[in-house]
Amino acid sequence: MAPSYSVKDLVPLTGSDAKIPRIGYGVYKSTDCKAAVLAALSAGYRHIDTAQFYKNEVDVGEAIKIAGIPRKELYIVTKIQHPVENSVEKTLENIRESVRKIDSGEGDRKGYVDLFLVHTPASGREGREILWKALELLKEEGATVDIGVSNYGIEHLFQMDSYTSIKPVCNQIEVHPFCQQKEVIDLCKSKGIVITAYAPIARNRRSDNPVLVAIGQKHGRHPTQVMIKWSLQKGYIPLPKSDDPRRMKANMDMDGWELTEEEISEIEQLDEGQDGAICPYPLNCP
Ligand SMILES: NC(=O)c1ccc[n+]([C@@H]2O[C@H](COP(=O)([O-])OP(=O)(O)OC[C@H]3O[C@@H](n4cnc5c(N)ncnc54)[C@H](OP(=O)(O)O)[C@@H]3O)[C@@H](O)[C@H]2O)c1
């Protein structure tokens, strides 16, 4: 039987004292992000995934302030896409501003995020190095607990060995049954890098797949729930997004049922590699 993971689990991160919640709530294209984050927190999510690109870091910050949940019980992730004017110092100032938007601190407590990611490898070798140096400095200042990457392919990860003092704890990539990313995930596993899985339900575009429908029927579940369960049982950290509080809850309703080994094997057959990806595929960019 594949390991069973609860959505309440906290996953240890290599080289860090921090742990990341086993499921996250994504806010890309959230229509009313502040309300959505408040609803997600009341549905039980404690891990929120935003980015500078989503233009809703302020909304996330306001929601976590209003919710009143102790800061240490929350796990907040954001991302930067490109360096500012090819300068480490200017890039550092830019990412400090992200942290201020999300958590300006309280009393003696300095504001921080839990994880800051390089959103994409698309800035090229030199740009990636500038971004990483700025993130390392942000971590040294205590404004982010950990740092990581997103959309990094095998070459980008190997290159990091030559310019990093601090290793990435996470690679956030598109992973769902139609885009399973086996090679890059194997490399991440060997380096102790956790996988956070974006677009984990393939944006609900493949929910009519007969294999997922049949497995869902056996468990009395929607195909999107089967996709999230598969992600969890593979040991990933899925980040489903929904604006709808009922769907937010359904996407968290993962405990107390399991996919069998046979069902997992059937899902493994759905992989379409790069052709199954929904997002523009940056893992191979130079
Ligand atoms: N690092 C990156 O480059 C990157 C790229 C893409 C995404 N992400 C992150 O990953 C998160 C999730 O990815 P995503 O938003 O692209 O895709 P996703 O989570 O796979 O799918 C979201 C879509 O599925 C619908 N949906 C959600 N739950 C459902 C359910 N139970 N039944 C039917 N439909 C459902 C949502 O509609 P409703 O809202 O109407 O429910 C929405 O249209 C993002 O929000 C973002 O945080 C990161």
JSON list of N, CA, C and O in Angstrom, two decimals, residues 24-52:
[
{"chain": "A", "resi": 24, "resn": "GLY", "atom": "N", "xyz": [-1.60, 22.81, 0.38]},
{"chain": "A", "resi": 24, "resn": "GLY", "atom": "CA", "xyz": [-1.60, 24.27, 0.39]},
{"chain": "A", "resi": 24, "resn": "GLY", "atom": "C", "xyz": [-2.78, 24.79, -0.41]},
{"chain": "A", "resi": 24, "resn": "GLY", "atom": "O", "xyz": [-3.44, 24.04, -1.14]},
{"chain": "A", "resi": 25, "resn": "TYR", "atom": "N", "xyz": [-3.03, 26.08, -0.25]},
{"chain": "A", "resi": 25, "resn": "TYR", "atom": "CA", "xyz": [-4.13, 26.72, -0.98]},
{"chain": "A", "resi": 25, "resn": "TYR", "atom": "C", "xyz": [-3.53, 27.78, -1.90]},
{"chain": "A", "resi": 25, "resn": "TYR", "atom": "O", "xyz": [-2.87, 28.71, -1.44]},
{"chain": "A", "resi": 26, "resn": "GLY", "atom": "N", "xyz": [-3.74, 27.63, -3.21]},
{"chain": "A", "resi": 26, "resn": "GLY", "atom": "CA", "xyz": [-3.16, 28.54, -4.19]},
{"chain": "A", "resi": 26, "resn": "GLY", "atom": "C", "xyz": [-4.11, 29.70, -4.50]},
{"chain": "A", "resi": 26, "resn": "GLY", "atom": "O", "xyz": [-5.32, 29.52, -4.52]},
{"chain": "A", "resi": 27, "resn": "VAL", "atom": "N", "xyz": [-3.54, 30.88, -4.76]},
{"chain": "A", "resi": 27, "resn": "VAL", "atom": "CA", "xyz": [-4.39, 32.05, -5.00]},
{"chain": "A", "resi": 27, "resn": "VAL", "atom": "C", "xyz": [-4.15, 32.69, -6.37]},
{"chain": "A", "resi": 27, "resn": "VAL", "atom": "O", "xyz": [-4.51, 33.85, -6.60]},
{"chain": "A", "resi": 28, "resn": "TYR", "atom": "N", "xyz": [-3.60, 31.93, -7.31]},
{"chain": "A", "resi": 28, "resn": "TYR", "atom": "CA", "xyz": [-3.44, 32.47, -8.67]},
{"chain": "A", "resi": 28, "resn": "TYR", "atom": "C", "xyz": [-4.83, 32.65, -9.29]},
{"chain": "A", "resi": 28, "resn": "TYR", "atom": "O", "xyz": [-5.64, 31.73, -9.30]},
{"chain": "A", "resi": 29, "resn": "LYS", "atom": "N", "xyz": [-5.10, 33.86, -9.79]},
{"chain": "A", "resi": 29, "resn": "LYS", "atom": "CA", "xyz": [-6.39, 34.21, -10.41]},
{"chain": "A", "resi": 29, "resn": "LYS", "atom": "C", "xyz": [-7.56, 34.09, -9.44]},
{"chain": "A", "resi": 29, "resn": "LYS", "atom": "O", "xyz": [-8.69, 33.82, -9.85]},
{"chain": "A", "resi": 30, "resn": "SER", "atom": "N", "xyz": [-7.29, 34.27, -8.16]},
{"chain": "A", "resi": 30, "resn": "SER", "atom": "CA", "xyz": [-8.36, 34.37, -7.18]},
{"chain": "A", "resi": 30, "resn": "SER", "atom": "C", "xyz": [-9.21, 35.60, -7.50]},
{"chain": "A", "resi": 30, "resn": "SER", "atom": "O", "xyz": [-8.66, 36.68, -7.69]},
{"chain": "A", "resi": 31, "resn": "THR", "atom": "N", "xyz": [-10.53, 35.47, -7.55]},
{"chain": "A", "resi": 31, "resn": "THR", "atom": "CA", "xyz": [-11.32, 36.64, -7.94]},
{"chain": "A", "resi": 31, "resn": "THR", "atom": "C", "xyz": [-11.45, 37.65, -6.80]},
{"chain": "A", "resi": 31, "resn": "THR", "atom": "O", "xyz": [-11.37, 38.85, -7.03]},
{"chain": "A", "resi": 32, "resn": "ASP", "atom": "N", "xyz": [-11.62, 37.16, -5.58]},
{"chain": "A", "resi": 32, "resn": "ASP", "atom": "CA", "xyz": [-11.60, 38.03, -4.41]},
{"chain": "A", "resi": 32, "resn": "ASP", "atom": "C", "xyz": [-10.67, 37.37, -3.41]},
{"chain": "A", "resi": 32, "resn": "ASP", "atom": "O", "xyz": [-11.09, 36.57, -2.57]},
{"chain": "A", "resi": 33, "resn": "CYS", "atom": "N", "xyz": [-9.40, 37.68, -3.54]},
{"chain": "A", "resi": 33, "resn": "CYS", "atom": "CA", "xyz": [-8.36, 36.92, -2.84]},
{"chain": "A", "resi": 33, "resn": "CYS", "atom": "C", "xyz": [-8.51, 37.01, -1.32]},
{"chain": "A", "resi": 33, "resn": "CYS", "atom": "O", "xyz": [-8.36, 36.01, -0.62]},
{"chain": "A", "resi": 34, "resn": "LYS", "atom": "N", "xyz": [-8.83, 38.21, -0.82]},
{"chain": "A", "resi": 34, "resn": "LYS", "atom": "CA", "xyz": [-8.92, 38.35, 0.65]},
{"chain": "A", "resi": 34, "resn": "LYS", "atom": "C", "xyz": [-10.01, 37.43, 1.19]},
{"chain": "A", "resi": 34, "resn": "LYS", "atom": "O", "xyz": [-9.80, 36.67, 2.13]},
{"chain": "A", "resi": 35, "resn": "ALA", "atom": "N", "xyz": [-11.19, 37.48, 0.56]},
{"chain": "A", "resi": 35, "resn": "ALA", "atom": "CA", "xyz": [-12.31, 36.63, 1.00]},
{"chain": "A", "resi": 35, "resn": "ALA", "atom": "C", "xyz": [-11.96, 35.16, 0.82]},
{"chain": "A", "resi": 35, "resn": "ALA", "atom": "O", "xyz": [-12.29, 34.31, 1.67]},
{"chain": "A", "resi": 36, "resn": "ALA", "atom": "N", "xyz": [-11.28, 34.84, -0.28]},
{"chain": "A", "resi": 36, "resn": "ALA", "atom": "CA", "xyz": [-10.95, 33.43, -0.55]},
{"chain": "A", "resi": 36, "resn": "ALA", "atom": "C", "xyz": [-9.99, 32.90, 0.50]},
{"chain": "A", "resi": 36, "resn": "ALA", "atom": "O", "xyz": [-10.16, 31.78, 1.00]},
{"chain": "A", "resi": 37, "resn": "VAL", "atom": "N", "xyz": [-8.99, 33.70, 0.86]},
{"chain": "A", "resi": 37, "resn": "VAL", "atom": "CA", "xyz": [-8.02, 33.23, 1.87]},
{"chain": "A", "resi": 37, "resn": "VAL", "atom": "C", "xyz": [-8.72, 33.06, 3.22]},
{"chain": "A", "resi": 37, "resn": "VAL", "atom": "O", "xyz": [-8.50, 32.08, 3.93]},
{"chain": "A", "resi": 38, "resn": "LEU", "atom": "N", "xyz": [-9.62, 33.99, 3.54]},
{"chain": "A", "resi": 38, "resn": "LEU", "atom": "CA", "xyz": [-10.35, 33.84, 4.82]},
{"chain": "A", "resi": 38, "resn": "LEU", "atom": "C", "xyz": [-11.19, 32.55, 4.81]},
{"chain": "A", "resi": 38, "resn": "LEU", "atom": "O", "xyz": [-11.20, 31.80, 5.79]},
{"chain": "A", "resi": 39, "resn": "ALA", "atom": "N", "xyz": [-11.84, 32.28, 3.67]},
{"chain": "A", "resi": 39, "resn": "ALA", "atom": "CA", "xyz": [-12.64, 31.05, 3.58]},
{"chain": "A", "resi": 39, "resn": "ALA", "atom": "C", "xyz": [-11.74, 29.81, 3.64]},
{"chain": "A", "resi": 39, "resn": "ALA", "atom": "O", "xyz": [-12.08, 28.81, 4.29]},
{"chain": "A", "resi": 40, "resn": "ALA", "atom": "N", "xyz": [-10.59, 29.89, 2.99]},
{"chain": "A", "resi": 40, "resn": "ALA", "atom": "CA", "xyz": [-9.66, 28.74, 3.00]},
{"chain": "A", "resi": 40, "resn": "ALA", "atom": "C", "xyz": [-9.15, 28.49, 4.42]},
{"chain": "A", "resi": 40, "resn": "ALA", "atom": "O", "xyz": [-9.05, 27.33, 4.85]},
{"chain": "A", "resi": 41, "resn": "LEU", "atom": "N", "xyz": [-8.85, 29.56, 5.13]},
{"chain": "A", "resi": 41, "resn": "LEU", "atom": "CA", "xyz": [-8.37, 29.37, 6.51]},
{"chain": "A", "resi": 41, "resn": "LEU", "atom": "C", "xyz": [-9.48, 28.76, 7.36]},
{"chain": "A", "resi": 41, "resn": "LEU", "atom": "O", "xyz": [-9.23, 27.89, 8.19]},
{"chain": "A", "resi": 42, "resn": "SER", "atom": "N", "xyz": [-10.73, 29.19, 7.14]},
{"chain": "A", "resi": 42, "resn": "SER", "atom": "CA", "xyz": [-11.77, 28.56, 7.96]},
{"chain": "A", "resi": 42, "resn": "SER", "atom": "C", "xyz": [-12.06, 27.13, 7.52]},
{"chain": "A", "resi": 42, "resn": "SER", "atom": "O", "xyz": [-12.50, 26.32, 8.31]},
{"chain": "A", "resi": 43, "resn": "ALA", "atom": "N", "xyz": [-11.71, 26.79, 6.27]},
{"chain": "A", "resi": 43, "resn": "ALA", "atom": "CA", "xyz": [-11.85, 25.38, 5.83]},
{"chain": "A", "resi": 43, "resn": "ALA", "atom": "C", "xyz": [-10.71, 24.52, 6.37]},
{"chain": "A", "resi": 43, "resn": "ALA", "atom": "O", "xyz": [-10.72, 23.30, 6.21]},
{"chain": "A", "resi": 44, "resn": "GLY", "atom": "N", "xyz": [-9.70, 25.14, 6.97]},
{"chain": "A", "resi": 44, "resn": "GLY", "atom": "CA", "xyz": [-8.62, 24.36, 7.59]},
{"chain": "A", "resi": 44, "resn": "GLY", "atom": "C", "xyz": [-7.27, 24.47, 6.92]},
{"chain": "A", "resi": 44, "resn": "GLY", "atom": "O", "xyz": [-6.28, 23.93, 7.40]},
{"chain": "A", "resi": 45, "resn": "TYR", "atom": "N", "xyz": [-7.18, 25.16, 5.77]},
{"chain": "A", "resi": 45, "resn": "TYR", "atom": "CA", "xyz": [-5.86, 25.34, 5.13]},
{"chain": "A", "resi": 45, "resn": "TYR", "atom": "C", "xyz": [-5.00, 26.23, 6.04]},
{"chain": "A", "resi": 45, "resn": "TYR", "atom": "O", "xyz": [-5.50, 27.21, 6.60]},
{"chain": "A", "resi": 46, "resn": "ARG", "atom": "N", "xyz": [-3.72, 25.90, 6.11]},
{"chain": "A", "resi": 46, "resn": "ARG", "atom": "CA", "xyz": [-2.78, 26.73, 6.87]},
{"chain": "A", "resi": 46, "resn": "ARG", "atom": "C", "xyz": [-1.59, 27.17, 6.01]},
{"chain": "A", "resi": 46, "resn": "ARG", "atom": "O", "xyz": [-0.73, 27.90, 6.47]},
{"chain": "A", "resi": 47, "resn": "HIS", "atom": "N", "xyz": [-1.57, 26.67, 4.78]},
{"chain": "A", "resi": 47, "resn": "HIS", "atom": "CA", "xyz": [-0.45, 26.94, 3.86]},
{"chain": "A", "resi": 47, "resn": "HIS", "atom": "C", "xyz": [-1.05, 27.69, 2.65]},
{"chain": "A", "resi": 47, "resn": "HIS", "atom": "O", "xyz": [-1.94, 27.17, 1.97]},
{"chain": "A", "resi": 48, "resn": "ILE", "atom": "N", "xyz": [-0.60, 28.92, 2.45]},
{"chain": "A", "resi": 48, "resn": "ILE", "atom": "CA", "xyz": [-1.13, 29.77, 1.38]},
{"chain": "A", "resi": 48, "resn": "ILE", "atom": "C", "xyz": [-0.01, 30.06, 0.39]},
{"chain": "A", "resi": 48, "resn": "ILE", "atom": "O", "xyz": [1.09, 30.47, 0.78]},
{"chain": "A", "resi": 49, "resn": "ASP", "atom": "N", "xyz": [-0.31, 29.87, -0.89]},
{"chain": "A", "resi": 49, "resn": "ASP", "atom": "CA", "xyz": [0.70, 30.06, -1.95]},
{"chain": "A", "resi": 49, "resn": "ASP", "atom": "C", "xyz": [0.33, 31.27, -2.81]},
{"chain": "A", "resi": 49, "resn": "ASP", "atom": "O", "xyz": [-0.63, 31.23, -3.58]},
{"chain": "A", "resi": 50, "resn": "THR", "atom": "N", "xyz": [1.14, 32.35, -2.69]},
{"chain": "A", "resi": 50, "resn": "THR", "atom": "CA", "xyz": [0.93, 33.52, -3.53]},
{"chain": "A", "resi": 50, "resn": "THR", "atom": "C", "xyz": [2.21, 33.80, -4.32]},
{"chain": "A", "resi": 50, "resn": "THR", "atom": "O", "xyz": [3.13, 32.98, -4.34]},
{"chain": "A", "resi": 51, "resn": "ALA", "atom": "N", "xyz": [2.27, 34.94, -5.00]},
{"chain": "A", "resi": 51, "resn": "ALA", "atom": "CA", "xyz": [3.45, 35.31, -5.79]},
{"chain": "A", "resi": 51, "resn": "ALA", "atom": "C", "xyz": [3.31, 36.78, -6.14]},
{"chain": "A", "resi": 51, "resn": "ALA", "atom": "O", "xyz": [2.20, 37.31, -6.22]},
{"chain": "A", "resi": 52, "resn": "GLN", "atom": "N", "xyz": [4.45, 37.44, -6.41]},
{"chain": "A", "resi": 52, "resn": "GLN", "atom": "CA", "xyz": [4.39, 38.83, -6.87]},
{"chain": "A", "resi": 52, "resn": "GLN", "atom": "C", "xyz": [3.53, 38.91, -8.13]},
{"chain": "A", "resi": 52, "resn": "GLN", "atom": "O", "xyz": [2.72, 39.82, -8.29]}
]
